Coordinates of C-alpha atoms in Angstrom, one line a residue:
Chain A
M1 CA 25.1 10.2 -1.6
Y2 CA 21.6 8.7 -2.0
P3 CA 21.0 7.0 1.3
S4 CA 20.9 3.4 0.7
A5 CA 19.4 1.0 3.5
K6 CA 19.8 -2.0 1.4
S7 CA 19.2 -5.6 2.3
P8 CA 22.4 -7.4 3.2
S9 CA 21.5 -9.9 0.8
P10 CA 23.8 -12.5 -0.6
L11 CA 23.6 -10.7 -4.0
S12 CA 26.9 -9.1 -4.1
Q13 CA 29.8 -7.7 -2.0
E14 CA 28.9 -4.1 -3.3
V15 CA 25.5 -4.5 -1.9
L16 CA 26.9 -5.5 1.6
T17 CA 29.4 -2.8 1.8
A18 CA 27.3 -0.2 0.6
A19 CA 24.5 -1.3 2.9
Q20 CA 24.8 1.0 5.5
P21 CA 23.8 4.7 5.7
D22 CA 26.8 7.0 5.7
P23 CA 28.2 7.8 9.2
A24 CA 26.2 11.3 9.4
Q25 CA 23.0 9.8 8.4
L26 CA 23.5 7.1 10.8
D27 CA 24.3 9.3 13.5
N28 CA 21.1 11.2 12.8
I29 CA 19.2 8.1 13.1
K30 CA 20.6 7.0 16.3
T31 CA 19.6 10.3 17.8
Q32 CA 16.3 10.2 16.3
L33 CA 15.7 6.5 17.5
D34 CA 17.0 7.1 21.2
L35 CA 14.6 10.2 21.3
V36 CA 11.5 8.2 20.1
L37 CA 12.2 5.7 22.8
L38 CA 12.7 8.6 25.5
A39 CA 9.3 9.7 24.7
L40 CA 7.8 6.2 25.0
E41 CA 9.3 5.9 28.2
A42 CA 8.5 9.3 29.6
L43 CA 4.8 8.5 28.6
T44 CA 4.2 5.2 29.4
G45 CA 7.0 4.4 31.7
S46 CA 8.3 1.7 29.2
G47 CA 12.0 1.2 30.3
S48 CA 14.4 -1.5 29.5
E49 CA 12.1 -4.4 30.8
A50 CA 9.4 -3.4 28.3
L51 CA 11.7 -3.0 25.4
L52 CA 13.4 -6.2 26.1
Q53 CA 10.0 -8.2 26.3
A54 CA 8.9 -6.4 23.0
A55 CA 12.1 -7.8 21.5
A56 CA 11.6 -11.3 22.5
E57 CA 7.8 -11.0 21.3
L58 CA 9.2 -10.1 17.9
N59 CA 11.8 -12.8 17.9
L60 CA 14.8 -10.0 17.9
D61 CA 16.5 -11.5 20.6
E62 CA 19.5 -11.9 18.8
Q63 CA 20.0 -8.2 18.1
V64 CA 18.4 -7.0 21.2
G65 CA 18.5 -9.7 23.7
D66 CA 19.8 -8.2 27.0
R67 CA 19.7 -5.0 29.2
V68 CA 23.5 -4.4 28.4
T69 CA 22.9 -4.9 24.7
L70 CA 20.0 -2.5 24.7
W71 CA 21.8 0.1 26.9
R72 CA 24.8 0.0 24.5
L73 CA 22.4 0.6 21.4
R74 CA 20.6 3.5 22.9
Q75 CA 24.0 4.8 24.2
S76 CA 25.3 4.9 20.5
N77 CA 23.4 8.2 20.2
P78 CA 26.1 10.6 19.6
L79 CA 24.3 13.2 22.0
R80 CA 24.5 10.9 25.0
K81 CA 26.9 11.8 27.7
G82 CA 29.7 9.3 28.3
T83 CA 32.6 8.6 26.1
S84 CA 33.0 5.0 26.8
G85 CA 30.8 2.2 25.4
R86 CA 30.0 1.4 21.9
K87 CA 29.0 4.3 19.3
K88 CA 28.0 2.0 16.4
L89 CA 24.6 1.1 15.3
D90 CA 24.4 -1.0 12.3
V91 CA 21.5 -1.1 10.1
E92 CA 19.8 -4.3 11.5
E93 CA 20.1 -2.9 14.9
A94 CA 18.3 0.2 13.9
R95 CA 15.6 -1.9 12.1
S96 CA 15.1 -3.9 15.3
L97 CA 14.8 -0.8 17.4
V98 CA 12.3 0.5 15.1
L99 CA 10.2 -2.6 15.3
I100 CA 10.6 -2.7 18.9
S101 CA 9.7 0.9 19.4
C102 CA 6.6 0.4 17.4
H103 CA 5.6 -2.6 19.2
V104 CA 5.7 -0.8 22.2
A105 CA 3.6 2.1 21.0
K106 CA 1.1 0.0 19.6
H107 CA 0.7 -1.7 23.1
H108 CA 0.3 1.8 24.5
Q109 CA -2.0 3.3 21.8
E110 CA -4.9 4.1 23.9
L111 CA -2.6 6.2 26.4
I112 CA -1.0 7.9 23.5
R113 CA -4.2 8.7 22.0
R114 CA -5.6 10.0 25.3
A115 CA -2.6 12.1 25.8
V116 CA -3.1 13.5 22.3
A117 CA -6.7 14.2 22.7
L118 CA -5.9 16.1 26.1
L119 CA -3.3 18.1 24.3
E120 CA -5.6 19.0 21.6
Q121 CA -8.3 20.0 24.1
L122 CA -6.0 22.2 26.1
T123 CA -4.5 23.8 23.1
E124 CA -8.0 24.8 21.8
E125 CA -8.8 26.0 25.2
K126 CA -5.7 28.1 25.2
R127 CA -4.6 26.2 28.3
P128 CA -0.9 25.0 29.0
P129 CA -0.5 21.2 28.4
H130 CA 0.7 20.9 31.7
Q131 CA -2.5 21.4 33.3
A132 CA -3.4 17.8 32.5
A133 CA -1.6 15.6 34.7
L134 CA -1.0 13.2 32.1
L135 CA 0.8 15.6 30.1
G136 CA 2.6 17.6 32.8
D137 CA 4.2 14.3 34.0
Y138 CA 5.3 13.2 30.7
L139 CA 6.5 16.5 30.0
D140 CA 8.5 16.8 33.2
T141 CA 9.8 13.2 32.6
F142 CA 10.9 13.9 29.3
T143 CA 12.8 17.2 30.0
N144 CA 14.5 15.8 33.1
T145 CA 15.6 12.6 31.4
Y146 CA 16.9 14.5 28.4
Q147 CA 18.7 16.7 30.3
E148 CA 20.1 14.0 32.5
R149 CA 21.4 11.7 29.7
M150 CA 22.3 14.1 26.7
T151 CA 25.0 16.0 26.5
N152 CA 23.4 19.4 25.2
S153 CA 21.6 20.0 28.4
S154 CA 21.9 23.7 27.6
A155 CA 18.7 22.9 25.5
S156 CA 15.8 25.2 26.8
T157 CA 12.9 23.8 28.4
T158 CA 10.6 25.4 25.5
A159 CA 12.5 23.8 22.9
L160 CA 12.5 20.4 24.8
T161 CA 8.5 20.8 25.4
N162 CA 7.9 21.4 22.0
L163 CA 10.2 18.4 20.9
A164 CA 8.2 16.3 23.4
L165 CA 4.9 17.2 22.0
K166 CA 5.8 16.7 18.7
L167 CA 7.3 13.0 19.3
L168 CA 4.0 12.5 21.2
V169 CA 1.8 13.0 18.1
D170 CA 4.3 10.9 16.2
L171 CA 4.1 8.2 18.7
L172 CA 0.4 7.8 17.6
Y173 CA 1.3 7.2 14.0
Y174 CA 4.1 4.7 15.1
S175 CA 1.4 2.8 17.1
S176 CA -0.4 1.7 13.9
P177 CA 0.2 -1.3 11.9
S178 CA 2.1 0.9 9.3
G179 CA 4.2 2.3 12.3
P180 CA 7.6 0.6 11.4
R181 CA 7.2 1.5 7.6
R182 CA 6.6 5.3 8.7
L183 CA 9.1 5.5 11.3
W184 CA 11.7 3.9 9.0
V185 CA 11.2 6.3 6.2
A186 CA 10.9 9.1 8.5
L187 CA 14.3 8.3 9.9
L188 CA 15.7 8.0 6.5
D189 CA 14.2 11.0 5.2
R190 CA 15.2 13.1 8.0
A191 CA 18.6 11.5 7.9
S192 CA 19.2 12.4 4.3
H193 CA 17.9 15.9 4.7
R194 CA 16.0 15.2 1.3
P195 CA 13.6 17.9 0.3
W196 CA 10.2 16.3 0.1
N197 CA 9.6 14.8 -3.0
P198 CA 5.9 13.6 -3.4
Chain B
M1 CA -17.2 -20.7 -4.5
P2 CA -20.0 -18.6 -5.9
L3 CA -19.3 -17.8 -9.7
L4 CA -21.4 -14.6 -9.6
S5 CA -20.2 -11.7 -7.7
T6 CA -21.4 -11.2 -4.2
P7 CA -22.1 -7.8 -2.5
V8 CA -19.9 -7.0 0.3
S9 CA -19.5 -4.1 2.7
R10 CA -17.1 -3.1 5.4
R11 CA -17.1 -0.5 8.1
Y12 CA -13.9 0.8 9.7
T13 CA -15.0 3.1 12.7
P14 CA -12.1 5.0 14.6
P15 CA -13.2 7.0 17.2
T16 CA -13.8 10.3 15.0
C17 CA -14.6 9.0 11.6
T18 CA -16.5 6.1 10.1
L19 CA -15.5 4.6 6.6
E20 CA -18.0 2.4 5.0
I21 CA -17.3 0.4 1.8
T22 CA -19.7 -1.2 -0.4
A23 CA -18.6 -3.7 -3.4
Q24 CA -18.8 -6.5 -5.3
T25 CA -16.5 -9.4 -4.7
S26 CA -15.1 -10.6 -8.0
A27 CA -14.7 -14.3 -8.7
L28 CA -10.9 -13.6 -9.1
S29 CA -10.9 -13.7 -5.0
R30 CA -10.4 -17.4 -5.2
W31 CA -6.8 -16.7 -6.5
T32 CA -5.7 -13.8 -4.3
G33 CA -6.8 -15.6 -1.1
Q34 CA -8.4 -12.2 0.0
P35 CA -11.2 -10.6 -1.3
V36 CA -11.1 -8.9 -4.5
L37 CA -13.7 -6.1 -4.9
K38 CA -15.1 -4.1 -7.9
Q39 CA -17.6 -1.6 -8.4
L40 CA -16.5 -0.2 -5.0
Q41 CA -17.9 2.8 -3.6
F42 CA -17.2 4.5 -0.2
Q43 CA -18.8 6.9 2.3
L44 CA -16.6 8.7 4.9
S45 CA -17.9 10.6 7.9
L46 CA -15.4 12.8 9.4
E47 CA -16.1 14.6 12.7
A48 CA -13.9 17.6 12.0
R49 CA -13.5 19.9 14.8
R50 CA -15.6 22.8 15.3
W51 CA -18.4 21.5 13.0
G52 CA -21.6 20.3 14.6
E53 CA -22.5 17.6 12.1
P54 CA -20.0 15.2 10.8
V55 CA -18.8 16.0 7.2
Q56 CA -19.9 13.3 4.6
I57 CA -17.9 12.5 1.6
R58 CA -18.7 9.8 -1.0
G59 CA -16.6 8.4 -3.9
D60 CA -15.3 5.5 -5.7
R61 CA -12.4 3.2 -5.9
R62 CA -10.1 5.8 -7.5
Q63 CA -11.2 8.4 -5.2
L64 CA -10.6 6.4 -2.4
E65 CA -7.2 5.3 -3.3
A66 CA -6.4 9.0 -4.0
L67 CA -7.5 10.0 -0.6
G68 CA -5.6 7.4 1.0
E69 CA -2.4 8.2 -1.0
A70 CA -2.7 11.9 0.0
V71 CA -3.3 11.2 3.7
E72 CA -0.5 8.6 3.9
S73 CA 2.1 10.6 2.3
Y74 CA 1.2 13.7 4.1
V75 CA 1.7 11.7 7.5
Q76 CA 4.9 10.7 6.3
Q77 CA 5.7 14.1 5.6
L78 CA 4.8 15.4 9.0
L79 CA 6.7 12.5 10.7
S80 CA 9.9 13.1 8.4
Q81 CA 10.0 16.8 9.6
T82 CA 9.9 16.4 13.5
S83 CA 13.3 18.0 14.0
T84 CA 15.4 17.0 16.8
D85 CA 17.7 19.7 16.1
L86 CA 17.3 21.8 19.5
S87 CA 19.5 24.4 18.4
A88 CA 16.7 25.8 16.3
A89 CA 14.9 28.4 18.5
P90 CA 11.3 28.3 18.4
P91 CA 9.6 31.3 16.3
A92 CA 9.2 34.5 18.3
A93 CA 12.0 34.0 20.6
T94 CA 12.0 37.6 21.6
E95 CA 7.9 37.5 22.6
P96 CA 7.2 36.2 26.1
Q97 CA 7.2 32.4 26.2
P98 CA 3.8 31.4 25.4
D99 CA 1.6 29.3 28.0
F100 CA 0.9 26.8 25.5
P101 CA 4.0 25.9 23.4
E102 CA 3.0 25.2 19.7
P103 CA 5.9 23.4 17.9
A104 CA 6.2 25.0 14.4
V105 CA 5.5 22.7 11.6
S106 CA 8.8 23.0 9.6
R107 CA 8.9 25.0 6.3
L108 CA 7.3 22.8 3.8
D109 CA 8.3 22.7 0.2
P110 CA 6.5 25.8 -1.2
L111 CA 5.0 23.6 -4.0
Q112 CA 3.4 21.4 -1.6
A113 CA 1.8 24.3 0.3
A114 CA -1.1 24.7 -2.6
P115 CA -3.2 27.8 -2.6
P116 CA -6.6 27.5 -1.4
G117 CA -7.6 28.0 -4.9
S118 CA -6.4 24.8 -6.3
F119 CA -9.6 22.5 -6.1
D120 CA -8.5 19.8 -8.4
R121 CA -6.5 17.5 -6.0
I122 CA -7.1 16.0 -2.9
Q123 CA -4.4 17.5 -0.5
L124 CA -3.6 18.3 3.0
Q125 CA -1.8 21.3 4.7
P126 CA -0.9 22.0 8.3
K127 CA -2.3 24.8 10.2
S128 CA -0.2 23.9 13.1
F129 CA 1.0 20.3 14.3
L130 CA -2.3 19.9 16.1
S131 CA -4.5 21.1 13.0
H132 CA -4.6 20.0 9.4
D133 CA -6.8 21.5 6.7
L134 CA -7.7 18.6 4.2
F135 CA -8.8 20.1 0.7
L136 CA -11.3 17.7 -0.8
G137 CA -10.9 18.5 -4.4
P138 CA -12.8 16.4 -6.4
L139 CA -14.6 14.7 -3.4
A140 CA -16.0 18.3 -2.1
N141 CA -19.8 18.5 -2.1
E142 CA -22.3 21.0 -1.2
T143 CA -22.5 20.0 2.4
S144 CA -19.1 19.4 3.2
G145 CA -17.5 22.3 1.3
S146 CA -13.9 22.1 0.0
V147 CA -11.7 22.1 2.9
V148 CA -12.0 20.0 6.3
N149 CA -10.2 20.8 9.0
L150 CA -8.7 17.8 11.1
S151 CA -7.5 17.5 14.6
A152 CA -4.2 15.4 15.0
S153 CA -6.3 12.7 16.3
G154 CA -8.9 13.1 13.7
L155 CA -6.2 12.9 10.6
F156 CA -4.8 9.8 12.6
D157 CA -8.4 8.1 12.5
L158 CA -8.6 9.1 9.0
A159 CA -5.2 7.5 8.1
T160 CA -6.1 4.4 10.3
A161 CA -9.4 3.9 8.3
L162 CA -7.9 4.1 5.1
E163 CA -5.0 2.0 6.0
E164 CA -7.6 -0.9 7.4
S165 CA -9.6 -0.6 4.2
T166 CA -6.5 -1.1 2.0
A167 CA -5.1 -3.9 4.0
E168 CA -8.4 -5.8 4.0
A169 CA -9.2 -6.2 0.0
S170 CA -7.6 -5.9 -3.2
T171 CA -9.8 -4.0 -5.8
L172 CA -10.2 -4.4 -9.4
P173 CA -10.4 -1.5 -12.0
P174 CA -14.0 -0.7 -12.9
Q175 CA -15.4 -3.2 -15.4
R176 CA -14.9 -2.2 -19.0
S177 CA -18.0 -1.9 -20.9
L178 CA -18.3 -5.1 -23.1
Q179 CA -19.4 -3.3 -26.0
N180 CA -15.7 -3.3 -27.0
P181 CA -13.7 -5.8 -25.4
P182 CA -10.2 -5.9 -26.1
L183 CA -8.9 -8.7 -28.4
W184 CA -7.3 -10.7 -25.8
T185 CA -10.6 -11.3 -23.9
R186 CA -11.9 -12.4 -27.1
V187 CA -9.1 -14.8 -27.7
A188 CA -10.0 -15.9 -24.2
A189 CA -13.4 -16.5 -25.2
I190 CA -12.7 -18.5 -28.2
A191 CA -10.2 -20.6 -26.0
V192 CA -12.6 -21.1 -23.2
L193 CA -15.5 -22.3 -26.0
F194 CA -12.9 -24.5 -27.5
V195 CA -12.2 -26.3 -24.2
G196 CA -16.2 -26.2 -23.5
V197 CA -16.8 -27.6 -27.0
T198 CA -14.2 -30.3 -26.9
T199 CA -15.2 -31.8 -23.6
A200 CA -18.7 -31.6 -24.9
V201 CA -17.8 -33.8 -27.8
Q202 CA -16.0 -36.2 -25.3
L203 CA -18.9 -36.5 -23.2
S204 CA -21.2 -37.0 -26.1
N205 CA -19.3 -39.9 -27.0
N206 CA -19.4 -41.2 -23.4
S207 CA -22.8 -41.7 -22.2
A208 CA -21.7 -43.2 -19.2
D209 CA -21.2 -39.6 -17.6
P210 CA -23.9 -38.0 -15.3
E211 CA -26.6 -35.9 -16.6
R212 CA -26.5 -32.3 -16.0
P213 CA -28.8 -29.7 -17.3
T214 CA -27.5 -27.9 -20.3
G215 CA -28.4 -24.8 -19.0
D216 CA -25.2 -25.0 -17.1
Y217 CA -23.2 -24.6 -19.9
P218 CA -22.7 -20.8 -20.0
A219 CA -21.8 -21.0 -16.1
E220 CA -19.3 -23.4 -17.3
I221 CA -17.6 -21.0 -19.8
S222 CA -17.5 -18.5 -16.9
Q223 CA -15.7 -20.8 -14.7
R224 CA -13.3 -21.7 -17.3
A225 CA -12.4 -18.2 -17.9
N226 CA -11.8 -18.0 -14.3
E227 CA -9.4 -20.6 -14.7
L228 CA -7.3 -18.9 -17.3
P229 CA -5.1 -17.1 -15.1
G230 CA -3.1 -20.3 -14.3
A231 CA -2.5 -20.9 -18.0
S232 CA 0.0 -19.6 -20.4
P233 CA 0.2 -15.9 -21.0
L234 CA -2.2 -14.1 -23.6
P235 CA -0.7 -12.2 -26.4
P236 CA -0.8 -8.5 -26.2
P237 CA -3.7 -7.0 -28.2
P238 CA -2.9 -5.2 -31.7
N239 CA -3.3 -1.4 -31.8
A240 CA -6.5 -1.2 -33.7
A241 CA -9.5 -2.0 -31.7
L242 CA -11.6 -4.8 -33.2
P243 CA -15.3 -4.6 -33.7
P244 CA -17.2 -6.8 -31.2
F245 CA -18.2 -10.0 -32.8
Q246 CA -20.5 -12.7 -31.9
L247 CA -19.5 -16.1 -31.1
P248 CA -19.2 -18.1 -34.3
P249 CA -20.9 -21.5 -35.2
I250 CA -18.3 -24.2 -34.9
T251 CA -18.2 -27.3 -36.6
V252 CA -16.7 -30.1 -34.8
S253 CA -15.5 -33.4 -36.6
P254 CA -16.4 -36.4 -34.7
T255 CA -13.9 -38.5 -33.1
P256 CA -13.8 -42.4 -33.6
S257 CA -16.3 -43.7 -30.9
S258 CA -19.5 -45.5 -30.9
A259 CA -22.0 -42.6 -29.9
P260 CA -23.5 -40.5 -32.4
P261 CA -21.2 -37.8 -33.2
L262 CA -22.0 -34.0 -32.4
T263 CA -22.2 -32.2 -35.8
T264 CA -23.0 -28.5 -34.9
L265 CA -22.9 -26.3 -31.7
E266 CA -24.7 -23.4 -32.4
V267 CA -24.4 -20.3 -30.5
S268 CA -26.6 -17.5 -30.6
P269 CA -25.4 -14.0 -29.8
G270 CA -27.7 -11.8 -27.8
Q271 CA -28.2 -14.3 -25.5
N272 CA -26.0 -15.6 -22.8
Q273 CA -26.9 -19.0 -23.7
V274 CA -25.6 -22.0 -25.8
A275 CA -28.3 -23.3 -27.9
P276 CA -27.3 -26.9 -28.7
N277 CA -29.0 -29.0 -31.6
A278 CA -31.2 -31.8 -31.1
Q279 CA -28.8 -34.2 -30.9
R280 CA -26.6 -32.2 -28.6
S281 CA -29.3 -31.7 -26.0
A282 CA -28.9 -35.5 -25.0
A283 CA -25.4 -35.4 -24.1
P284 CA -24.3 -34.5 -20.5
T285 CA -22.5 -31.3 -19.9
P286 CA -18.6 -31.0 -20.1
V287 CA -16.1 -32.2 -17.6
P288 CA -12.9 -30.1 -17.2
T289 CA -10.4 -32.6 -18.9
P290 CA -10.8 -34.1 -22.4
K291 CA -9.6 -37.5 -22.7
A292 CA -8.9 -37.8 -26.4
P293 CA -7.4 -36.2 -29.2
L294 CA -8.8 -32.7 -30.0
P295 CA -10.9 -32.6 -33.0
N296 CA -10.3 -29.9 -35.6
I297 CA -12.3 -26.7 -35.0
T298 CA -12.5 -23.8 -37.3
V299 CA -13.4 -20.6 -36.0
Q300 CA -14.0 -17.5 -38.0
P301 CA -14.9 -14.3 -36.2
E302 CA -17.6 -12.2 -37.9
A303 CA -18.4 -9.1 -37.4
S304 CA -21.5 -8.0 -35.5
S305 CA -23.3 -5.4 -33.4
D306 CA -23.7 -6.5 -30.5
G307 CA -20.7 -7.5 -28.2
S308 CA -22.9 -8.2 -25.0
A309 CA -23.2 -12.0 -26.1
L310 CA -19.8 -12.5 -24.5
P311 CA -20.1 -14.2 -21.0
T312 CA -18.7 -11.9 -18.5
I313 CA -15.2 -12.4 -18.3
P314 CA -13.2 -10.9 -15.3
D315 CA -10.1 -8.9 -15.8
L316 CA -7.3 -11.3 -16.0
E317 CA -3.9 -10.7 -14.9
T318 CA -1.1 -11.0 -17.4
P319 CA 2.5 -11.0 -16.8
A320 CA 5.3 -8.9 -18.1
G321 CA 3.3 -7.7 -21.2
T322 CA 0.7 -5.7 -19.3
E323 CA 2.7 -2.8 -19.7
S324 CA 2.1 -2.4 -23.6
L325 CA -1.4 -3.9 -22.5
S326 CA -2.4 -1.1 -20.4
A327 CA -0.8 1.7 -22.7
R328 CA -3.4 0.9 -25.2
E329 CA -6.2 0.6 -22.8
N330 CA -8.8 3.3 -22.9
T331 CA -9.2 3.4 -19.2
A332 CA -5.5 3.4 -18.2
S333 CA -5.2 5.8 -15.5
K334 CA -1.4 6.7 -15.8
A335 CA -1.9 10.0 -17.3
T336 CA -3.9 11.5 -14.4
Q337 CA -2.0 9.8 -11.3
P338 CA 0.5 7.5 -10.2
S339 CA -2.0 4.9 -9.4
Q340 CA -3.4 1.6 -10.8
T341 CA -3.1 0.5 -14.1
T342 CA -5.7 -1.9 -15.5
F343 CA -3.9 -4.8 -14.6
D344 CA -2.6 -4.2 -11.1
G345 CA -4.5 -7.0 -9.7
V346 CA -3.8 -6.2 -6.0
P347 CA -3.4 -2.9 -4.5
Q348 CA 0.1 -3.5 -3.4
V349 CA 1.4 -3.1 -6.9
A350 CA 0.0 0.5 -6.7
E351 CA 1.6 0.9 -3.3
V352 CA 4.9 -0.3 -4.7
R353 CA 4.6 2.2 -7.7
S354 CA 3.9 5.0 -5.5
Y355 CA 6.5 4.0 -3.1
F356 CA 9.2 4.3 -5.7
Q357 CA 8.0 7.1 -7.5
K358 CA 8.3 9.2 -4.3
R359 CA 11.8 8.0 -3.7
W360 CA 13.6 7.0 -7.0
Q361 CA 16.2 9.5 -8.0
P362 CA 18.2 8.1 -10.9
P363 CA 22.2 8.4 -10.3
Q364 CA 23.6 10.7 -13.1
S365 CA 25.8 7.9 -14.2
L366 CA 22.8 5.6 -14.9
D367 CA 21.8 5.3 -18.5
Q368 CA 19.9 2.0 -18.5
T369 CA 16.5 0.8 -17.1
L370 CA 16.9 -1.2 -14.0
E371 CA 14.6 -3.9 -13.4
Y372 CA 13.9 -6.0 -10.3
T373 CA 11.6 -8.9 -9.2
L374 CA 10.3 -8.1 -5.6
S375 CA 8.7 -11.4 -3.9
L376 CA 6.7 -10.1 -0.9
N377 CA 6.2 -12.0 2.3
P378 CA 2.5 -12.1 3.7
N379 CA 3.2 -9.3 5.9
G380 CA 3.9 -6.8 2.8
S381 CA 7.5 -6.9 3.5
I382 CA 10.1 -8.0 0.9
Q383 CA 11.2 -11.4 0.7
Q384 CA 13.6 -11.2 -2.1
I385 CA 15.2 -8.9 -4.4
I386 CA 16.1 -10.3 -7.9
P387 CA 17.9 -8.0 -10.0
L388 CA 17.1 -8.9 -13.5
N389 CA 19.9 -7.2 -15.7
Q390 CA 23.7 -6.3 -14.8
A391 CA 23.0 -2.7 -14.2
A392 CA 20.1 -3.6 -11.8
K393 CA 22.7 -5.5 -9.9
T394 CA 25.4 -2.8 -9.9
Y395 CA 22.8 0.0 -9.0
L396 CA 20.9 -2.0 -6.6
D397 CA 22.3 0.0 -3.4
R398 CA 21.5 3.2 -5.5
T399 CA 17.9 2.4 -5.5
P400 CA 15.4 3.0 -2.7
I401 CA 14.5 -0.5 -2.6
P402 CA 14.0 -1.5 1.3
L403 CA 15.4 -3.9 3.3
R404 CA 14.2 -7.4 3.3
N405 CA 11.7 -8.3 6.0
E406 CA 11.4 -4.4 6.4
P407 CA 7.6 -3.0 6.5
F408 CA 7.1 -1.8 2.8
V409 CA 3.5 -2.6 1.5
S410 CA 0.5 -3.6 3.2
P411 CA 0.0 -7.5 3.8
I412 CA -1.0 -9.6 1.1
Q413 CA -1.7 -13.3 1.0
G414 CA 0.2 -15.7 -0.8
N415 CA 3.7 -14.8 -2.0
P416 CA 3.4 -12.3 -5.1
K417 CA 6.2 -11.3 -6.9
I418 CA 5.9 -7.9 -8.3
R419 CA 8.2 -6.5 -11.2
L420 CA 9.8 -3.6 -10.5
V421 CA 11.2 -1.1 -13.5
L422 CA 13.2 1.9 -12.6
G423 CA 13.9 4.1 -15.6
A424 CA 17.1 6.3 -15.9
D425 CA 14.7 9.2 -16.5
G426 CA 13.1 8.8 -13.1
G427 CA 10.1 7.0 -14.4
V428 CA 8.7 4.1 -12.1
K429 CA 6.6 1.1 -13.5
A430 CA 5.5 -1.9 -11.5
F431 CA 3.0 -4.8 -12.3
L432 CA 2.1 -8.0 -10.8
Q433 CA 4.3 -10.8 -12.2
S434 CA 2.6 -13.7 -10.2
A435 CA 0.2 -14.0 -7.4
N436 CA 1.9 -16.8 -5.8

């Protein structure tokens, strides 16, 4: 099924009912988004307050107006611990989280860039990234928080570190004006497991 | 508003690269609300890793666009491949854990990983998640070599500079030679001259109008030509290319009025000037709106060897007929790459086309063409999707058209409408339907 992320426009009922990605795709998107936010939080310390502020600046209060709503949206990630709470995330909410994430990333672009530059330098010198304080803190926070929150806490440290570093570089691209578009397309591409089709 | 083009230059300077663009602004800029550039040239300076000197690359508008598309689609590919599937063990799991983790870049489509020998395309390939090879293809020169290695931040800077340059200005295709202009420009020229002559007739009958030097007349023609985009659609040209012709002598019958009538307006080819006869020289120059019934004017094109007599008429945007128009154009680029056709007008059209060319996968059951009008918000997102046929309505959810107000293409002033045509064979067409 071709993933459709269609505008809930008043065009037709078929459009409205077909507007959602299918459940498997949506699950994937929820996980992806939660992890992008986790990376942001681990690097920049941007917790709920920062996200809610971004929501206000973007006039997304309706979708993500308060801490509880935000928690519920992130909790919808199927990898999260806890069986209670809402597990649904609709397309509009996903879109809001995309815009919020990129907005926060943009705000911290300098920091993200510095972290990436440090990573490049250490890698070239064949030194572990933990040797730079900024990166060490980031990786520790990411790994610990992941293990606290997610159900598959058996994920290895190496795997988590790899993921954290990849997300760090991704954040750089999400921090630019094209960020939201890039993130949205990436979410859909990954969710549909489509082969790359340039 | 200057009628002649003015040179512009722009510089984009993220930390590890510098992109300089020089171009001429087109008179069309007044219609799009943002600079419309022609004769664009760029110079890119990249501080690629492990090279002492920055790498210098030069090219024209098409190459800049090709580079931009290659970089952006590669970036998107990288992002799409970040795997959150932590059950996938890192490679070489049996080896001792390395000190510096290197997340493997996921397996790429084999077609994408082109062998180093293919120098004809601009493309990128990952060496690791922090290192990328940019194959310069046609942009390679002696000092740059054919491959440049970019770090992650270097790639980001390049993408940023390209993104900013796209966002800031539209570009026009290169000016066609005026030696063989298509019929519609000649029709436009005649129409313009018609208007000019008509108002000249009016003014010759109205001596109260202020005097202006007749030397302004050719400039007025150019200005009228600029005003044509607002007029009704021009007919598409026939298949046969007509030989260039000169502006013919025009006989104008007088209108009933007190002033001496204008008898003949001579137009000499080979000069960009209109040389009025003696009576005409006393008359003031035309004003935009004629105020009386238009006289009969007989226009008979004549063959001539010199087409350069035509005043410079910028490329005009036409609506839905552009598809057949561009198909007949010598300079249509659709054969080589999914980039601009001659009448894109604004780069967002090429962005739309490219967006769908990457994503459009027609469902098996589809046997018709789907047509939509997409109107854009100033931030480049979609304001409205209008399906233009029943199949378009039915299959809307099967197309990759994004949500409204979702980031889609780069920002653009005004409220342009782009016609999108998705073929059942997977083909994608896009053209500017209206600029606002």
